[in-house]
Short mmCIF file of C-alpha atoms and ligand atoms in Angstrom, two decimals:
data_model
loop_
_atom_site.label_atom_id
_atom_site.label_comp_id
_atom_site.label_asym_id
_atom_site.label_seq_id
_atom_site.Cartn_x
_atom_site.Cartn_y
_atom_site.Cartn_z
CA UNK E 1 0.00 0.00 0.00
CA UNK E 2 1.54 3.16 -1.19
CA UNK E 3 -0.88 5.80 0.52
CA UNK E 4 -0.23 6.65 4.49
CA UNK E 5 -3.06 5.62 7.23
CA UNK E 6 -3.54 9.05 7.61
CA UNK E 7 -4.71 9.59 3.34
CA UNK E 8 -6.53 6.53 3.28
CA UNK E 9 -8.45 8.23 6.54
CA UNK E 10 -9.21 10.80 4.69
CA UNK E 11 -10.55 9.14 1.33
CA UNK E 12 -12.30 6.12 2.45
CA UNK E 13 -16.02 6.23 3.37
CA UNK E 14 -16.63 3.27 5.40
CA UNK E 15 -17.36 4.62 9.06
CA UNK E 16 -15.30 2.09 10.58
CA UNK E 17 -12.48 2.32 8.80
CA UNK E 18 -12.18 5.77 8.74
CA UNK E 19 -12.30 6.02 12.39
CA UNK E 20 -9.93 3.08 12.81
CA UNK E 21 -7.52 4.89 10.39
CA UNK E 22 -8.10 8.32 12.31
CA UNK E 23 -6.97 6.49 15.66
CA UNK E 24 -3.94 4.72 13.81
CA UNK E 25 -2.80 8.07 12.81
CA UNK E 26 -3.60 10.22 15.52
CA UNK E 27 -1.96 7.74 18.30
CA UNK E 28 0.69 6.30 15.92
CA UNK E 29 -0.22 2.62 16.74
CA UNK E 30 -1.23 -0.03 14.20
CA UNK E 31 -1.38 -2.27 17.35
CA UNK E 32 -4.60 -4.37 17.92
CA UNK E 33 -4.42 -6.75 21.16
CA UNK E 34 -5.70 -10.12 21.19
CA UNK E 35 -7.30 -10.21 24.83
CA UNK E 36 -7.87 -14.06 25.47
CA UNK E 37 -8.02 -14.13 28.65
CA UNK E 38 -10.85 -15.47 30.60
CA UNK E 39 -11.84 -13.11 33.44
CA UNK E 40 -13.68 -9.97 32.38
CA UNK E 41 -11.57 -8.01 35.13
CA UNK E 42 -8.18 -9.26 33.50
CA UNK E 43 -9.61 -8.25 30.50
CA UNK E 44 -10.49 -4.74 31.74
CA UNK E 45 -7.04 -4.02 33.77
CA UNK E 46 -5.24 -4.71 31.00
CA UNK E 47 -6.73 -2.34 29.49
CA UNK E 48 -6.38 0.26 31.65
CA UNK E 49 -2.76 -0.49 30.73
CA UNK E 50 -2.19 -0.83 27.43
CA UNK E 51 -5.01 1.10 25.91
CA UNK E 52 -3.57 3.96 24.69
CA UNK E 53 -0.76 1.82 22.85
CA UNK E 54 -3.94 0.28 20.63
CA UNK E 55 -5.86 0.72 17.86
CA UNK E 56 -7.83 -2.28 18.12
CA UNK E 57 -9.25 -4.91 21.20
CA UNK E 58 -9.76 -8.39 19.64
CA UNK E 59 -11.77 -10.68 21.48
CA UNK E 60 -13.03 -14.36 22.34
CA UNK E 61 -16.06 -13.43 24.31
CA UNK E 62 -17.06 -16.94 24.37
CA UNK E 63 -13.80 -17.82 26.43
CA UNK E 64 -14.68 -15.48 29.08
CA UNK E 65 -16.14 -17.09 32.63
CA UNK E 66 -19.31 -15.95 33.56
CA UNK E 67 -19.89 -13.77 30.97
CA UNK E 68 -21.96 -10.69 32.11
CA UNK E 69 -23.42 -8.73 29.61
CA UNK E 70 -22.57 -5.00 31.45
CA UNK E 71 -19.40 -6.19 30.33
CA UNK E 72 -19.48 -5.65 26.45
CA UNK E 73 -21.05 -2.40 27.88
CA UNK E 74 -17.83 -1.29 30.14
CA UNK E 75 -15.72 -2.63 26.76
CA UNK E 76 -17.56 0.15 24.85
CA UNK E 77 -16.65 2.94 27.22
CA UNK E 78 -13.33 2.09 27.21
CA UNK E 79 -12.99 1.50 23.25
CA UNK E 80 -14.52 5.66 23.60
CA UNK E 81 -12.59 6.69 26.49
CA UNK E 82 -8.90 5.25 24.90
CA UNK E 83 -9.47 5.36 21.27
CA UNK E 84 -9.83 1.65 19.87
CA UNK E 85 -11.92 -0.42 18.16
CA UNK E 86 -13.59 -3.66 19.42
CA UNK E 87 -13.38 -6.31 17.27
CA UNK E 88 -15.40 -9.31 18.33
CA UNK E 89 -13.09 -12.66 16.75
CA UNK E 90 -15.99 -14.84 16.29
CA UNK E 91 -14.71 -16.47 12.82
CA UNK E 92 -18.72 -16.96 11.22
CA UNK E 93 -19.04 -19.96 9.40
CA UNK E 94 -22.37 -20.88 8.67
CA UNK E 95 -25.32 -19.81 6.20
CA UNK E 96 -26.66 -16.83 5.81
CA UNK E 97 -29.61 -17.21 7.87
CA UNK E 98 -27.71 -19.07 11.14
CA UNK E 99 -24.90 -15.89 11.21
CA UNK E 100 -27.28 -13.54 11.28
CA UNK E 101 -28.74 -14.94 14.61
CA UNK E 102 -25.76 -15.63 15.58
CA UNK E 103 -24.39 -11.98 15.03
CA UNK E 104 -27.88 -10.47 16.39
CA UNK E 105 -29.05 -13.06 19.08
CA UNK E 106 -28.34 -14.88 21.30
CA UNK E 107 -26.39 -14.04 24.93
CA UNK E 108 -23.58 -12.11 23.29
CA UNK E 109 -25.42 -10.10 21.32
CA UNK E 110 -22.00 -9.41 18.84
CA UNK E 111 -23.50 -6.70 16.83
CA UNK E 112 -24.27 -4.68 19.57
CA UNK E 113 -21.11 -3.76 20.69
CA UNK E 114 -18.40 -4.97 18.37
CA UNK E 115 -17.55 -2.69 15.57
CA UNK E 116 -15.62 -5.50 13.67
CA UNK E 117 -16.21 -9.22 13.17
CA UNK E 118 -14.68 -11.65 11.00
CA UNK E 119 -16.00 -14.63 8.52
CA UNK E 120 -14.85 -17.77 7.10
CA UNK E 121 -15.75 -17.28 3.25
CA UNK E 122 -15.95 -20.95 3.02
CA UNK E 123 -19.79 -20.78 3.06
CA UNK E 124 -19.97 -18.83 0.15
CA UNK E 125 -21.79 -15.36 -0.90
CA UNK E 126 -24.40 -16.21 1.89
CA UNK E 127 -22.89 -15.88 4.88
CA UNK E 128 -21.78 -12.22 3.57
CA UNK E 129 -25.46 -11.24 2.97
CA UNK E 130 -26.73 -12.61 6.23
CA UNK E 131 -23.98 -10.71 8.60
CA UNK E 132 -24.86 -7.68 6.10
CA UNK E 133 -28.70 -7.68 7.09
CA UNK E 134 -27.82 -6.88 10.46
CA UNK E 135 -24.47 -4.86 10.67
CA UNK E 136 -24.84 -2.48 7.92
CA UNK E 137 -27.20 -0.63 9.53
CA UNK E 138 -25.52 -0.38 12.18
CA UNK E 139 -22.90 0.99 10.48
CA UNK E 140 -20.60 -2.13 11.79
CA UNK E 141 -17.52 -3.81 9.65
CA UNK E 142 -16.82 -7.24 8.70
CA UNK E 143 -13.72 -9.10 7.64
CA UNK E 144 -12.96 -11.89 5.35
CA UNK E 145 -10.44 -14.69 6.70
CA UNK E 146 -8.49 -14.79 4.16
CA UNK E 147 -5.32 -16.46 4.77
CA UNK E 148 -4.78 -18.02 8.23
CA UNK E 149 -1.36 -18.04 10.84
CA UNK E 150 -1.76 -21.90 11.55
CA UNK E 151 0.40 -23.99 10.21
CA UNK E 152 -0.87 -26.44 7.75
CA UNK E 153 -3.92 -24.89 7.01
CA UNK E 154 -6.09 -25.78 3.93
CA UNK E 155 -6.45 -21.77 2.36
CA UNK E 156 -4.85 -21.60 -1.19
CA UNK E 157 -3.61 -18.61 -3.00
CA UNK E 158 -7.32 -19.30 -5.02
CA UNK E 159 -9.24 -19.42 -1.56
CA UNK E 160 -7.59 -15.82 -0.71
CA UNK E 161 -8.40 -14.77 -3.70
CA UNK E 162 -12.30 -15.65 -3.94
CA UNK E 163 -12.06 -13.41 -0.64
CA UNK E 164 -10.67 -10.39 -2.54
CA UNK E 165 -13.66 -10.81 -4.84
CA UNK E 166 -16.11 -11.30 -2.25
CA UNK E 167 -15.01 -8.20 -0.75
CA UNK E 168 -14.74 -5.88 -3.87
CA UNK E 169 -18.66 -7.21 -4.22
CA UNK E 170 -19.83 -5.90 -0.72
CA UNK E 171 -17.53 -3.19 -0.07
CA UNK E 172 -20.04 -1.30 1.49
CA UNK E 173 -19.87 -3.78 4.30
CA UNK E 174 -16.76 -5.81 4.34
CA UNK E 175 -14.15 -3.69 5.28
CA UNK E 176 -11.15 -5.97 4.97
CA UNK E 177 -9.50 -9.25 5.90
CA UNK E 178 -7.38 -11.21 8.22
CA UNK E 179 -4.32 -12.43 6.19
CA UNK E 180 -0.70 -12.62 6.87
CA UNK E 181 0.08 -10.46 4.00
CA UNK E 182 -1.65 -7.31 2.07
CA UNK E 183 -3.67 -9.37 -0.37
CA UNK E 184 -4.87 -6.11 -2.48
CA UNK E 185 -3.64 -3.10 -2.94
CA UNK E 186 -7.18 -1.62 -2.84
CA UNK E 187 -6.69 1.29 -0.20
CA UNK E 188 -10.53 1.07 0.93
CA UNK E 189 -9.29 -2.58 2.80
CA UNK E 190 -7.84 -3.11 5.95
CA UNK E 191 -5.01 -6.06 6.65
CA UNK E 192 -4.74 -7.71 9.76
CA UNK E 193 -2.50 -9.93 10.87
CA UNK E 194 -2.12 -12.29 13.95
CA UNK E 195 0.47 -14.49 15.07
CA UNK E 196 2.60 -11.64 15.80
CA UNK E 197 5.46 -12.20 17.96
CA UNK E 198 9.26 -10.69 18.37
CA UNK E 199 11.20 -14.17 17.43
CA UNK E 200 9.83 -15.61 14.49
CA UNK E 201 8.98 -19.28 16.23
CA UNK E 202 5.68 -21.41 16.61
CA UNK E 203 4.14 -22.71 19.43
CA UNK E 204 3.31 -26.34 20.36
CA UNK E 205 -0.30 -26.54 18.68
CA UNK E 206 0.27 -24.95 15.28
CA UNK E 207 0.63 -21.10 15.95
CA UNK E 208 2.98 -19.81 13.60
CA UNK E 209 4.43 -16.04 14.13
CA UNK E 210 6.45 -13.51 12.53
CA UNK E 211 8.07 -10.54 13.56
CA UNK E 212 6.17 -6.85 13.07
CA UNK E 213 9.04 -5.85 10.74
CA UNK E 214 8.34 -8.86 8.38
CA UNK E 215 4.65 -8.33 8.57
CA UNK E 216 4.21 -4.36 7.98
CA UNK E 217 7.73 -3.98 5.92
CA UNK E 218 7.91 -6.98 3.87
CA UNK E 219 4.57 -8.25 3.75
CA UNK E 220 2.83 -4.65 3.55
CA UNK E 221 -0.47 -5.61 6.28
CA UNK E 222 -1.73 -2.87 8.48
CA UNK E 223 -2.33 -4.16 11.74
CA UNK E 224 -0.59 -6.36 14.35
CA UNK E 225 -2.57 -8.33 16.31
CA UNK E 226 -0.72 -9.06 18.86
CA UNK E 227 -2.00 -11.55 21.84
CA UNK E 228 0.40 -13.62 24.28
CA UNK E 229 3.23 -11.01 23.34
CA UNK E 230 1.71 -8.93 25.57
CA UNK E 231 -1.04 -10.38 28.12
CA UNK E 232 1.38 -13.42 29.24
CA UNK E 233 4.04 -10.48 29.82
CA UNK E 234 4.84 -9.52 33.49
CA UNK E 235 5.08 -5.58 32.41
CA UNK E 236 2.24 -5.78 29.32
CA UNK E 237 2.28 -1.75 29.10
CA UNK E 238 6.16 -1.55 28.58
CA UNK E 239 5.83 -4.82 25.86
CA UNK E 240 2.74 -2.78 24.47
CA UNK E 241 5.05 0.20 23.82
CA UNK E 242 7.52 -2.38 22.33
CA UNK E 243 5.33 -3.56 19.70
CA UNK E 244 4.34 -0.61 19.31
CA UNK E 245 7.26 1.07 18.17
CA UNK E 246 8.40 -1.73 16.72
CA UNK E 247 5.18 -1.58 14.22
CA UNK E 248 5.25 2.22 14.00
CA UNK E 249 8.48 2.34 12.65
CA UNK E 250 8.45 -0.58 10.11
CA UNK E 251 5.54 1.04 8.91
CA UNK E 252 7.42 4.38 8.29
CA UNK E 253 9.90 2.81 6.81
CA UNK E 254 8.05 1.01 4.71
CA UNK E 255 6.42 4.51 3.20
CA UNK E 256 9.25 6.24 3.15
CA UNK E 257 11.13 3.51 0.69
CA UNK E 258 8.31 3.46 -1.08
CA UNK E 259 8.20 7.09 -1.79
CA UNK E 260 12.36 7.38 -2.32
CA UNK E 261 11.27 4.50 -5.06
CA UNK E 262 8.26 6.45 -6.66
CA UNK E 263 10.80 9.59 -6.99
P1 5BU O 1 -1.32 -15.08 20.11
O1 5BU O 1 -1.39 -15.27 21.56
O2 5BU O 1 -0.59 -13.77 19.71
O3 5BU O 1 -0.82 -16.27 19.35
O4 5BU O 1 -2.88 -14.87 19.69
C1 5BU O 1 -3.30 -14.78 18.36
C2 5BU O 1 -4.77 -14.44 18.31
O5 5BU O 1 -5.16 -14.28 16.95
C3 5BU O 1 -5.69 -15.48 18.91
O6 5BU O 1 -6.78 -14.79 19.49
C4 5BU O 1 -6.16 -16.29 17.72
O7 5BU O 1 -7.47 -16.80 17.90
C5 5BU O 1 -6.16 -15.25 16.61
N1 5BU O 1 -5.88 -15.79 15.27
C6 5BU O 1 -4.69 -16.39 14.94
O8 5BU O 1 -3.82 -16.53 15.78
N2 5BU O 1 -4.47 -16.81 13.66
C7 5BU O 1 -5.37 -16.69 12.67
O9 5BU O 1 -5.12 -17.07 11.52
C8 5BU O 1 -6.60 -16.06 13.03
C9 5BU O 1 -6.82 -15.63 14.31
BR1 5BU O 1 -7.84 -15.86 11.72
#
């Protein structure tokens, strides 16, 4: 991607991405945290620690303990009060007419409070439509899986490809995808990218991660999602501003070669 966060914030038209842009820019983090953890009061003290290091809050509500729905509601404040996004991980994979209860319904109630969500493509053009019945109105966000971190997964260069398609057809809704490398160069789509770690190593069930240099410099994504990197760390704020940096400047550099290039 040639164009900064900060002219993409300003020519896009999606709601979501526009403000998720706006905060990229304006706190110079393309930092998202993966908060698997299963109390909701972890959840929320690490926030009051790290969120002004992050653009985005991923989560796994369905991991949490006795889930209490005032929670999503604190989440929301906080997402205001620090300047993130909350992107529910919920990985829909169903038809059309089960995601959209799932997304609506039931005792999470996803579309509520989650500005983002994510979808397996695998269904087909369906499961698109049905998230888009509820969350467009609500002026909400969805993204595509299109590649995945795990190693040995089954997604082909084709797969990721149908998803690029898929989005370009609803790209009033879908406002990007989860990939481990920038997949278009369309500057209305977000990248994400997760197994994000400082060594480049795996862990013992299949996680595979690379460094935030490789992933914003090389492989041109927008945003680390970063999870055990931080929460598992004794001093998460200081390893927050670590990644931080870390992402902040390979995405400088990565502009500013491109621009000595385009010269
Ligand atoms: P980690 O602790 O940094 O490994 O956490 C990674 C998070 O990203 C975790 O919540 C996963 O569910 C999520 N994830 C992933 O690791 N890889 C993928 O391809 C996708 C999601 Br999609």
């Amino acid at each position: 991607m040639k164009m900064t966060y900060k002219e993409r914030a300003l020519r896009v038209t999606h709601p979501v991405t526009k403000k998720l842009l706006e905060y990229m820019e304006s706190k110079k983090t393309n930092i998202g945290l993966a908060a698997d953890l299963s109390s909701q009061e972890e959840i929320i003290s690490l926030i009051h620690k790290v969120g002004e290091h992050i653009c985005v809050l991923k989560t796994h509500i369905d991991i949490i303990e006795n889930f209490d729905p005032s929670f999503t509601k604190r989440l929301q404040h906080l997402a205001e009060q620090f300047g993130f996004l909350l992107f529910e991980d919920r990985k829909f994979a169903d038809i059309g007419h089960t995601v959209l209860q799932q997304y609506q319904g039931g005792m999470y109630r996803i579309s509520e409070w989650a500005d983002l969500v994510n979808a397996h493509i695998l269904p087909g053009p369906g499961i698109v439509e049905g998230l888009k019945k509820v969350g467009i109105e609500r002026e909400r966000g969805l993204l595509l899986l299109a590649e995945m971190s795990s190693a040995g997964n089954f997604i082909t260069p084709q797969y990721t490809q149908s998803a690029v398609e898929l989005a370009m057809e609803h790209a009033d809704f879908v406002v990007g995808f989860i990939s481990q490398q920038q997949i278009t160069e369309d500057p209305r789509f977000v990248h994400l990218t997760p197994g994000i770690q400082f060594q480049d190593t795996q862990d013992v069930l299949g996680q595979r991660y690379i460094t935030p240099e490789i992933a914003i410099h090389m492989h041109r994504t927008d945003i680390l999602l970063v999870g055990r990197g931080i929460y598992r760390s004794t001093t998460p704020k200081e390893d927050a501003i670590r990644y931080q940096q870390a992402g902040w400047n390979a995405y400088l550099s990565r502009i500013t070669q491109r621009r000595c290039i385009s010269l």
